Short mmCIF file of C-alpha atoms in Angstrom, two decimals:
data_model
loop_
_atom_site.label_atom_id
_atom_site.label_comp_id
_atom_site.label_asym_id
_atom_site.label_seq_id
_atom_site.Cartn_x
_atom_site.Cartn_y
_atom_site.Cartn_z
CA MET Y 1 -27.71 -37.92 77.34
CA LYS Y 2 -29.30 -34.53 77.82
CA THR Y 3 -32.07 -36.01 79.97
CA PHE Y 4 -29.54 -37.96 81.99
CA SER Y 5 -27.30 -34.90 82.51
CA LEU Y 6 -30.31 -32.84 83.64
CA TYR Y 7 -31.17 -35.61 86.10
CA ILE Y 8 -27.73 -35.88 87.72
CA ILE Y 9 -26.89 -32.15 87.62
CA GLY Y 10 -30.35 -30.71 88.20
CA ASP Y 11 -33.13 -29.10 86.19
CA PRO Y 12 -32.61 -25.32 85.66
CA LEU Y 13 -36.24 -24.79 86.72
CA HIS Y 14 -35.59 -26.20 90.20
CA PHE Y 15 -31.86 -25.64 90.77
CA THR Y 16 -29.86 -22.42 90.76
CA LEU Y 17 -26.86 -22.02 88.45
CA GLU Y 18 -24.48 -22.31 91.43
CA ASN Y 19 -26.18 -25.51 92.58
CA ARG Y 20 -25.96 -27.05 89.11
CA ILE Y 21 -22.29 -26.11 88.75
CA PHE Y 22 -21.54 -27.64 92.15
CA ASN Y 23 -23.39 -30.85 91.24
CA ALA Y 24 -21.41 -31.06 88.00
CA ILE Y 25 -18.14 -30.48 89.88
CA CYS Y 26 -19.09 -33.24 92.35
CA ILE Y 27 -19.66 -35.70 89.49
CA ILE Y 28 -16.36 -34.73 87.86
CA SER Y 29 -14.54 -35.02 91.20
CA LEU Y 30 -16.06 -38.45 91.86
CA VAL Y 31 -14.88 -39.64 88.43
CA ILE Y 32 -11.35 -38.27 88.93
CA ILE Y 33 -10.96 -39.46 92.52
CA GLY Y 34 -12.58 -42.78 91.69
CA PHE Y 35 -10.09 -43.30 88.85
CA ASN Y 36 -7.20 -42.57 91.23
CA VAL Y 37 -8.26 -45.27 93.70
CA PRO Y 38 -7.32 -48.30 91.53
CA TYR Y 39 -4.62 -46.40 89.63
CA ASN Y 40 -2.66 -45.47 92.77
CA TYR Y 41 -3.18 -48.94 94.22
CA PHE Y 42 -1.68 -50.70 91.20
CA THR Y 43 1.19 -48.20 90.95
CA GLY Y 44 2.20 -48.97 94.54
CA LEU Y 45 0.72 -45.91 96.29
CA THR Y 46 -1.45 -47.91 98.68
CA ALA Y 47 -1.88 -45.13 101.27
CA THR Y 48 -2.82 -42.64 98.56
CA SER Y 49 -5.35 -45.12 97.19
CA LEU Y 50 -7.00 -45.45 100.62
CA ILE Y 51 -7.12 -41.65 101.04
CA PHE Y 52 -8.78 -41.27 97.67
CA LEU Y 53 -11.25 -44.03 98.56
CA ALA Y 54 -12.23 -42.05 101.67
CA LEU Y 55 -12.63 -38.92 99.51
CA VAL Y 56 -14.93 -40.86 97.14
CA LEU Y 57 -17.23 -41.74 100.04
CA ILE Y 58 -17.14 -38.17 101.37
CA PHE Y 59 -17.95 -36.66 97.95
CA ALA Y 60 -20.77 -39.14 97.40
CA GLY Y 61 -22.36 -37.89 100.63
CA ILE Y 62 -21.73 -34.27 99.65
CA TYR Y 63 -23.36 -34.86 96.25
CA TYR Y 64 -26.40 -36.37 97.97
CA LEU Y 65 -26.74 -33.30 100.24
CA SER Y 66 -26.45 -30.96 97.25
CA ARG Y 67 -28.57 -32.81 94.63
CA VAL Y 68 -31.28 -34.22 96.89
CA ARG Y 69 -31.33 -31.93 99.94
CA LYS Y 70 -30.21 -28.78 98.02
CA LYS Y 71 -27.91 -27.64 100.85
CA VAL Y 72 -25.33 -26.31 98.43
CA ASN Y 73 -23.63 -23.74 100.70
CA LEU Y 74 -23.01 -26.31 103.43
CA CYS Y 75 -21.77 -28.79 100.82
CA ILE Y 76 -19.29 -26.30 99.35
CA ALA Y 77 -17.77 -25.61 102.76
CA ILE Y 78 -17.49 -29.32 103.61
CA ALA Y 79 -16.08 -30.20 100.19
CA VAL Y 80 -13.38 -27.52 100.20
CA VAL Y 81 -12.23 -28.27 103.74
CA MET Y 82 -12.24 -32.05 103.29
CA ILE Y 83 -10.39 -32.00 99.98
CA ASN Y 84 -7.67 -29.75 101.43
CA VAL Y 85 -7.36 -32.03 104.46
CA GLY Y 86 -7.28 -35.13 102.26
CA PHE Y 87 -4.63 -33.74 99.92
CA ALA Y 88 -2.59 -32.51 102.90
CA VAL Y 89 -2.53 -36.02 104.38
CA ASN Y 90 -1.80 -37.49 100.96
CA TYR Y 91 1.14 -35.09 100.56
CA PHE Y 92 3.17 -37.17 103.04
CA TYR Y 93 2.43 -40.45 101.22
CA SER Y 94 2.88 -39.33 97.59
CA GLY Y 95 6.42 -38.02 97.48
CA GLY Y 96 5.81 -34.54 98.91
CA ILE Y 97 7.02 -31.75 96.65
CA ARG Y 98 8.39 -34.31 94.17
CA GLY Y 99 4.96 -35.91 93.74
CA ALA Y 100 1.67 -34.89 92.15
CA SER Y 101 0.15 -33.29 95.27
CA LEU Y 102 0.86 -29.70 94.21
CA LEU Y 103 -0.90 -30.29 90.89
CA SER Y 104 -3.84 -31.74 92.82
CA PHE Y 105 -3.97 -28.69 95.10
CA THR Y 106 -3.94 -26.41 92.02
CA LEU Y 107 -6.85 -28.29 90.45
CA ALA Y 108 -8.76 -28.30 93.74
CA PHE Y 109 -8.36 -24.53 94.04
CA PHE Y 110 -9.61 -24.02 90.47
CA LEU Y 111 -12.73 -26.10 91.18
CA THR Y 112 -13.20 -24.25 94.48
CA MET Y 113 -13.27 -20.89 92.70
CA LEU Y 114 -15.82 -22.25 90.23
CA ILE Y 115 -18.36 -23.34 92.83
CA SER Y 116 -17.94 -20.82 95.65
CA SER Y 117 -19.54 -17.39 95.97
CA PRO Y 118 -17.38 -14.22 95.57
CA LYS Y 119 -17.57 -13.39 99.27
CA GLN Y 120 -15.81 -16.72 100.05
CA TYR Y 121 -12.95 -16.29 97.59
CA TYR Y 122 -10.54 -14.75 100.10
CA TRP Y 123 -11.21 -17.49 102.67
CA TRP Y 124 -10.43 -20.26 100.20
CA ILE Y 125 -7.26 -18.69 98.76
CA VAL Y 126 -5.95 -18.15 102.29
CA LEU Y 127 -6.78 -21.78 103.17
CA ASN Y 128 -5.09 -23.08 100.02
CA LEU Y 129 -1.95 -20.98 100.37
CA PHE Y 130 -1.67 -21.63 104.10
CA THR Y 131 -2.03 -25.39 103.60
CA VAL Y 132 0.33 -25.74 100.63
CA LEU Y 133 3.04 -23.36 101.88
CA GLY Y 134 2.80 -24.91 105.34
CA LEU Y 135 3.39 -28.38 103.87
CA ILE Y 136 6.33 -27.22 101.76
CA ILE Y 137 7.98 -25.46 104.71
CA TYR Y 138 7.35 -28.43 106.96
CA GLU Y 139 8.89 -30.79 104.41
CA TYR Y 140 11.89 -28.49 104.00
CA TYR Y 141 12.75 -28.77 107.70
CA HIS Y 142 11.59 -32.39 108.16
CA PRO Y 143 12.34 -34.20 104.88
CA ASN Y 144 12.56 -37.55 106.65
CA LEU Y 145 8.75 -37.51 107.30
CA ILE Y 146 7.97 -37.71 103.57
CA ALA Y 147 7.64 -41.26 102.29
CA ASP Y 148 9.84 -42.14 99.33
CA VAL Y 149 7.33 -43.68 96.96
CA TYR Y 150 9.38 -43.33 93.78
CA PRO Y 151 12.15 -45.92 94.02
CA GLU Y 152 12.64 -45.75 90.27
CA ARG Y 153 12.71 -42.83 87.85
CA GLY Y 154 9.81 -44.20 85.81
CA ASP Y 155 7.48 -44.11 88.84
CA ILE Y 156 7.55 -40.31 88.89
CA PHE Y 157 6.53 -40.17 85.23
CA ALA Y 158 3.77 -42.72 85.85
CA ASP Y 159 2.31 -40.51 88.61
CA MET Y 160 2.84 -37.00 87.21
CA THR Y 161 1.79 -37.58 83.60
CA PRO Y 162 -1.83 -38.73 84.19
CA THR Y 163 -2.24 -36.12 86.94
CA TYR Y 164 -1.25 -33.36 84.53
CA ILE Y 165 -3.53 -34.73 81.78
CA ILE Y 166 -6.48 -34.90 84.19
CA ASN Y 167 -5.81 -31.34 85.38
CA VAL Y 168 -5.77 -29.96 81.85
CA ILE Y 169 -8.94 -31.83 80.85
CA VAL Y 170 -10.83 -30.74 83.98
CA ILE Y 171 -9.75 -27.09 83.58
CA PHE Y 172 -10.79 -27.23 79.91
CA VAL Y 173 -14.21 -28.80 80.63
CA GLY Y 174 -14.82 -26.56 83.64
CA THR Y 175 -13.99 -23.40 81.69
CA ILE Y 176 -16.18 -24.39 78.75
CA TYR Y 177 -19.07 -25.29 81.05
CA LEU Y 178 -18.72 -22.06 83.01
CA LYS Y 179 -18.53 -19.89 79.89
CA THR Y 180 -21.50 -21.69 78.33
CA ALA Y 181 -23.58 -21.25 81.49
CA TYR Y 182 -22.53 -17.60 81.71
CA ASN Y 183 -23.44 -16.91 78.09
CA LYS Y 184 -26.83 -18.60 78.54
CA GLU Y 185 -27.59 -16.52 81.64
CA LYS Y 186 -26.39 -13.39 79.86
CA LYS Y 187 -28.59 -14.12 76.84
CA ARG Y 188 -31.56 -14.85 79.11
CA GLY Y 189 -30.96 -11.58 80.95
CA GLU Y 190 -30.73 -9.61 77.69
CA GLU Y 191 -33.96 -11.17 76.42
CA LYS Y 192 -35.69 -10.36 79.70
CA THR Y 193 -34.40 -6.78 79.51
CA ARG Y 194 -35.70 -6.40 75.96
CA SER Y 195 -39.06 -7.86 76.97
CA LEU Y 196 -39.31 -5.44 79.89
CA GLU Y 197 -38.42 -2.49 77.65
CA ILE Y 198 -41.10 -3.49 75.14
CA LEU Y 199 -43.61 -4.06 77.93
CA ASN Y 200 -42.85 -0.68 79.52
CA THR Y 201 -43.27 1.04 76.14
CA GLU Y 202 -46.59 -0.71 75.61
CA LYS Y 203 -47.71 0.18 79.12
CA SER Y 204 -46.91 3.84 78.50
CA LYS Y 205 -49.00 3.83 75.33
CA LEU Y 206 -51.76 1.96 77.10
CA PHE Y 207 -51.98 4.42 79.98
CA SER Y 208 -51.90 7.41 77.63
CA LEU Y 209 -54.93 5.93 75.86
CA ILE Y 210 -56.66 5.19 79.15
CA SER Y 211 -56.20 8.74 80.42
CA HIS Y 212 -57.75 10.05 77.21
CA ASP Y 213 -60.66 7.58 77.22
CA LEU Y 214 -61.59 8.28 80.82
CA ARG Y 215 -62.03 11.99 80.13
CA ASN Y 216 -64.73 11.48 77.48
CA PRO Y 217 -67.43 9.80 79.64
CA LEU Y 218 -66.70 12.14 82.55
CA ALA Y 219 -67.05 15.12 80.22
CA SER Y 220 -70.39 13.75 78.97
CA ILE Y 221 -71.70 13.32 82.52
CA GLN Y 222 -70.50 16.80 83.41
CA SER Y 223 -72.26 18.29 80.37
CA TYR Y 224 -75.49 16.51 81.23
CA LEU Y 225 -75.44 17.71 84.83
CA GLN Y 226 -74.76 21.23 83.62
CA LEU Y 227 -77.75 21.02 81.26
CA LEU Y 228 -79.97 19.84 84.09
CA ARG Y 229 -78.96 22.82 86.15
CA GLU Y 230 -79.25 25.46 83.44
CA ILE Y 231 -82.21 24.40 81.25
CA GLU Y 232 -85.34 22.30 81.45
CA ILE Y 233 -85.06 19.14 79.33
CA ASP Y 234 -88.22 17.54 77.99
CA PRO Y 235 -88.87 13.95 79.20
CA GLN Y 236 -88.21 12.31 75.84
CA ASN Y 237 -84.77 13.89 75.38
CA LYS Y 238 -83.98 13.29 79.02
CA VAL Y 239 -84.62 9.54 78.70
CA GLN Y 240 -82.55 9.37 75.52
CA ILE Y 241 -79.60 11.23 77.08
CA GLU Y 242 -79.75 9.13 80.24
CA THR Y 243 -79.81 5.92 78.18
CA GLU Y 244 -76.77 7.07 76.22
CA LEU Y 245 -74.95 8.08 79.39
CA LEU Y 246 -75.76 4.78 81.09
CA TYR Y 247 -74.34 2.91 78.13
CA VAL Y 248 -71.18 5.06 78.15
CA VAL Y 249 -70.77 4.57 81.90
CA ASN Y 250 -71.22 0.79 81.57
CA SER Y 251 -68.59 0.65 78.81
CA THR Y 252 -66.21 2.75 80.90
CA GLN Y 253 -66.84 0.55 83.92
CA GLU Y 254 -65.96 -2.50 81.84
CA MET Y 255 -62.73 -0.83 80.73
CA LEU Y 256 -61.85 0.12 84.31
CA TYR Y 257 -62.54 -3.43 85.48
CA ASN Y 258 -60.10 -4.78 82.89
CA ILE Y 259 -57.51 -2.21 83.95
CA LEU Y 260 -57.88 -3.09 87.63
CA VAL Y 261 -57.66 -6.82 86.93
CA TRP Y 262 -54.56 -6.31 84.79
CA SER Y 263 -52.94 -4.02 87.39
CA LYS Y 264 -53.56 -6.58 90.13
CA THR Y 265 -52.01 -9.27 87.95
CA GLN Y 266 -48.94 -7.09 87.40
CA LEU Y 267 -48.53 -6.47 91.14
CA ASP Y 268 -49.45 -9.87 92.62
CA GLY Y 269 -48.98 -12.27 89.72
CA LEU Y 270 -51.57 -14.73 88.45
CA ASN Y 271 -53.45 -16.58 91.17
CA VAL Y 272 -55.27 -19.44 89.44
CA ASN Y 273 -57.88 -21.58 91.21
CA LEU Y 274 -58.78 -24.43 88.84
CA VAL Y 275 -61.97 -26.24 89.91
CA PRO Y 276 -64.77 -28.07 88.05
CA ILE Y 277 -67.14 -25.43 86.66
CA ASP Y 278 -70.53 -25.73 84.97
CA VAL Y 279 -70.04 -23.83 81.70
CA ALA Y 280 -73.70 -22.83 81.34
CA ALA Y 281 -73.88 -21.51 84.92
CA ALA Y 282 -70.73 -19.45 84.29
CA ILE Y 283 -71.70 -17.99 80.89
CA LEU Y 284 -75.41 -17.18 81.26
CA PRO Y 285 -74.90 -14.39 83.89
CA ILE Y 286 -72.39 -12.74 81.51
CA LEU Y 287 -74.96 -12.69 78.71
CA LYS Y 288 -77.41 -10.87 80.97
CA ILE Y 289 -74.81 -8.20 81.69
CA ASN Y 290 -74.35 -7.57 77.95
CA LYS Y 291 -78.09 -7.29 77.23
CA MET Y 292 -78.00 -3.48 77.13
CA ALA Y 293 -75.25 -3.31 74.50
CA VAL Y 294 -77.06 -5.92 72.40
CA ALA Y 295 -80.52 -4.37 72.77
CA LYS Y 296 -79.27 -0.84 72.01
CA LYS Y 297 -78.12 -1.95 68.56
CA ASN Y 298 -81.03 -4.34 67.99
CA ILE Y 299 -78.64 -7.30 67.77
CA SER Y 300 -80.07 -10.81 67.96
CA LEU Y 301 -78.31 -13.12 70.42
CA ASP Y 302 -78.42 -16.79 69.45
CA THR Y 303 -77.10 -19.21 72.06
CA ASN Y 304 -76.57 -22.95 72.08
CA ILE Y 305 -74.94 -23.82 75.39
CA ASP Y 306 -74.61 -27.43 76.45
CA ALA Y 307 -75.69 -27.54 80.09
CA SER Y 308 -73.97 -30.90 80.66
CA ILE Y 309 -70.42 -29.64 80.06
CA LYS Y 310 -68.09 -29.08 83.00
CA ILE Y 311 -64.56 -27.79 82.67
CA MET Y 312 -61.50 -27.27 84.87
CA ALA Y 313 -61.21 -23.51 85.08
CA ASP Y 314 -61.01 -20.45 87.31
CA LEU Y 315 -64.53 -18.98 87.45
CA ASN Y 316 -63.46 -15.34 87.60
CA MET Y 317 -60.98 -15.75 84.75
CA LEU Y 318 -63.49 -17.64 82.60
CA GLN Y 319 -66.17 -15.00 83.08
CA LEU Y 320 -63.74 -12.18 82.30
CA ILE Y 321 -62.75 -13.90 79.05
CA VAL Y 322 -66.34 -14.53 77.95
CA ARG Y 323 -67.42 -11.01 78.98
CA ASN Y 324 -64.69 -9.48 76.82
CA LEU Y 325 -65.40 -11.73 73.84
CA VAL Y 326 -69.16 -11.06 73.92
CA GLY Y 327 -68.57 -7.34 74.56
CA ASN Y 328 -66.24 -7.11 71.56
CA ALA Y 329 -68.73 -8.99 69.38
CA ALA Y 330 -71.48 -6.52 70.36
CA LYS Y 331 -69.16 -3.59 69.75
CA PHE Y 332 -68.23 -4.56 66.18
CA THR Y 333 -71.59 -5.97 65.10
CA PRO Y 334 -73.71 -3.43 63.15
CA PHE Y 335 -77.30 -2.46 63.99
CA GLY Y 336 -79.63 -5.37 63.33
CA GLY Y 337 -76.77 -7.89 63.21
CA ALA Y 338 -76.42 -11.17 65.08
CA ILE Y 339 -74.13 -12.81 67.65
CA TYR Y 340 -73.90 -16.58 68.03
CA ILE Y 341 -72.55 -18.30 71.13
CA ARG Y 342 -71.91 -22.04 71.08
CA THR Y 343 -70.34 -24.57 73.42
CA SER Y 344 -69.30 -28.06 72.34
CA ARG Y 345 -67.00 -30.92 73.24
CA ASN Y 346 -63.80 -31.27 71.22
CA GLY Y 347 -61.97 -34.37 72.43
CA ASP Y 348 -60.96 -33.79 76.04
CA LYS Y 349 -61.65 -30.06 75.79
CA CYS Y 350 -64.64 -27.74 75.76
CA ARG Y 351 -64.83 -25.25 72.90
CA ILE Y 352 -66.65 -21.94 73.41
CA GLU Y 353 -67.34 -20.04 70.18
CA VAL Y 354 -68.39 -16.39 69.98
CA LYS Y 355 -69.32 -15.46 66.41
CA ASP Y 356 -70.47 -12.07 65.11
CA SER Y 357 -71.79 -10.72 61.80
CA GLY Y 358 -69.56 -7.66 61.72
CA ALA Y 359 -66.93 -6.61 59.22
CA GLY Y 360 -64.25 -9.02 60.43
CA ILE Y 361 -60.73 -8.19 61.63
CA ASP Y 362 -58.40 -6.09 59.49
CA PRO Y 363 -55.39 -8.26 58.41
CA SER Y 364 -53.01 -5.49 59.52
CA ARG Y 365 -54.26 -5.85 63.11
CA GLN Y 366 -54.45 -9.65 63.32
CA LEU Y 367 -50.87 -10.29 64.53
CA ASP Y 368 -51.27 -7.91 67.49
CA MET Y 369 -54.81 -8.87 68.54
CA PHE Y 370 -53.75 -10.51 71.82
CA SER Y 371 -50.84 -8.21 72.68
CA LEU Y 372 -50.38 -4.83 74.33
CA LYS Y 373 -49.42 -3.27 71.01
CA VAL Y 374 -52.53 -1.19 71.31
CA ARG Y 375 -54.27 0.91 68.71
CA SER Y 376 -57.49 2.75 69.44
CA THR Y 377 -60.48 1.14 67.76
CA PHE Y 378 -64.08 2.25 67.32
CA GLY Y 379 -67.11 0.01 67.10
CA THR Y 380 -70.03 0.33 64.69
CA ASP Y 381 -71.67 2.85 67.06
CA ASN Y 382 -68.37 4.70 67.74
CA GLU Y 383 -67.72 2.63 70.87
CA LYS Y 384 -64.13 3.17 72.01
CA GLY Y 385 -61.78 0.31 72.85
CA ILE Y 386 -58.13 0.07 73.91
CA GLY Y 387 -57.39 -3.63 73.30
CA LEU Y 388 -56.56 -4.56 76.87
CA GLY Y 389 -59.46 -7.02 77.08
CA LEU Y 390 -58.08 -9.44 74.48
CA PHE Y 391 -54.62 -9.28 76.06
CA LEU Y 392 -56.17 -10.37 79.36
CA CYS Y 393 -58.12 -13.10 77.55
CA LYS Y 394 -54.87 -14.54 76.19
CA GLU Y 395 -53.06 -14.33 79.54
CA TYR Y 396 -55.92 -15.93 81.47
CA THR Y 397 -56.47 -18.65 78.87
CA MET Y 398 -52.83 -19.72 79.05
CA ALA Y 399 -52.98 -19.67 82.86
CA GLN Y 400 -55.86 -22.18 82.66
CA HIS Y 401 -53.96 -24.46 80.23
CA GLY Y 402 -56.26 -23.52 77.36
CA GLN Y 403 -56.12 -22.04 73.86
CA ILE Y 404 -57.72 -18.99 72.29
CA TRP Y 405 -57.73 -17.90 68.64
CA PHE Y 406 -59.91 -16.22 66.03
CA GLU Y 407 -60.91 -16.55 62.39
CA ASN Y 408 -62.54 -14.25 59.88
CA ASN Y 409 -65.72 -15.85 58.53
CA LYS Y 410 -66.31 -16.21 54.81
CA GLU Y 411 -69.83 -14.83 55.14
CA GLY Y 412 -68.55 -11.84 57.13
CA GLY Y 413 -67.67 -11.13 60.72
CA SER Y 414 -65.29 -13.08 62.90
CA SER Y 415 -65.34 -16.02 65.30
CA PHE Y 416 -63.36 -16.27 68.52
CA TYR Y 417 -62.69 -19.72 69.95
CA LEU Y 418 -61.81 -20.58 73.52
CA GLU Y 419 -60.81 -24.14 74.46
CA LEU Y 420 -60.37 -25.29 78.06
CA PRO Y 421 -59.87 -28.82 79.50
CA LEU Y 422 -62.96 -30.80 80.41
CA ALA Y 423 -63.38 -31.75 84.07
CA ASN Y 424 -62.75 -35.49 84.42
#
């Protein structure tokens, strides 16, 4: 039933709330008007039955325009005008003020207020009042133009009773539906507000850490330049200082790259270009970039990359993920340790594993590893990190329909796993 209702009313992902409400009202109206066609015919109201039959055809066309063509504003205008015209004509063939027409006008106005936008409210109330009061006044001065369709007392009861019952049921269902939709939208808005508040708080903490971390490498470069100007440095110390500075600058550049990528994502949204990619051709250039960090700490790099694997991925996103995973492994692996990088097939997916021989991940930090709930961390050589890299890894993995997770190894260290769909 839920699937069927989503089909006839519209999926919330593709239809606005107003459009879905209008589609629901159209279905309800078709049921009510359709019921009145045979009912009025068998109770002797032949003209009313024909009018309702015409309204059924009109509302079927309106529903098509709204559900299929999504021209909801045009449909609302047509529906409101046509139903007022139809009920006005029916007024003369259903007993006038003695009949059920006024109840029908009341129900029509209620449904009109449900589906129309606030800026149209005044137009529709004027149309309704003008039509109904005009008919009543006209009947008052020309009573002979109203057909007498109730020759017996029981005929009035037979017409008014089901009309009243239908009105009450429709008002009840419409109110419940409207309140439910309103509460859902309100809850969704509150959740979005809370998410934005949390995100803004995390961003503030992130940028405070960034501003602090950018000062350190700049201060080191400034100190070195000042030393060059003031004193003569022997070649051995000069090479050592320059090597240290180059490493610091490279680490800072990596951090800035992550920040720029994240900022662009926040401004422009994710732009994913999924194409078949050779995993080996994508990963090997990243390993060359990380050679300095690995060599500085005398870390062995063991790779086993299947050159035959191709995946559906975005090249830039894939390389950013692998660069961050390998960079983190180098950061938390001690001097003389080892990093292992493997690729393998796992069903219809490719699994990329980055394993290190470090101390593993503290249990207190595991829940927040892929979030912006940042805490400053230091590597085995006092390398500074802010945690943005893993957050980007998670975001970009999900954008490529993949999975990413980690495990602490029994023998020490941790393993990060990235799975992305194979290219068929």
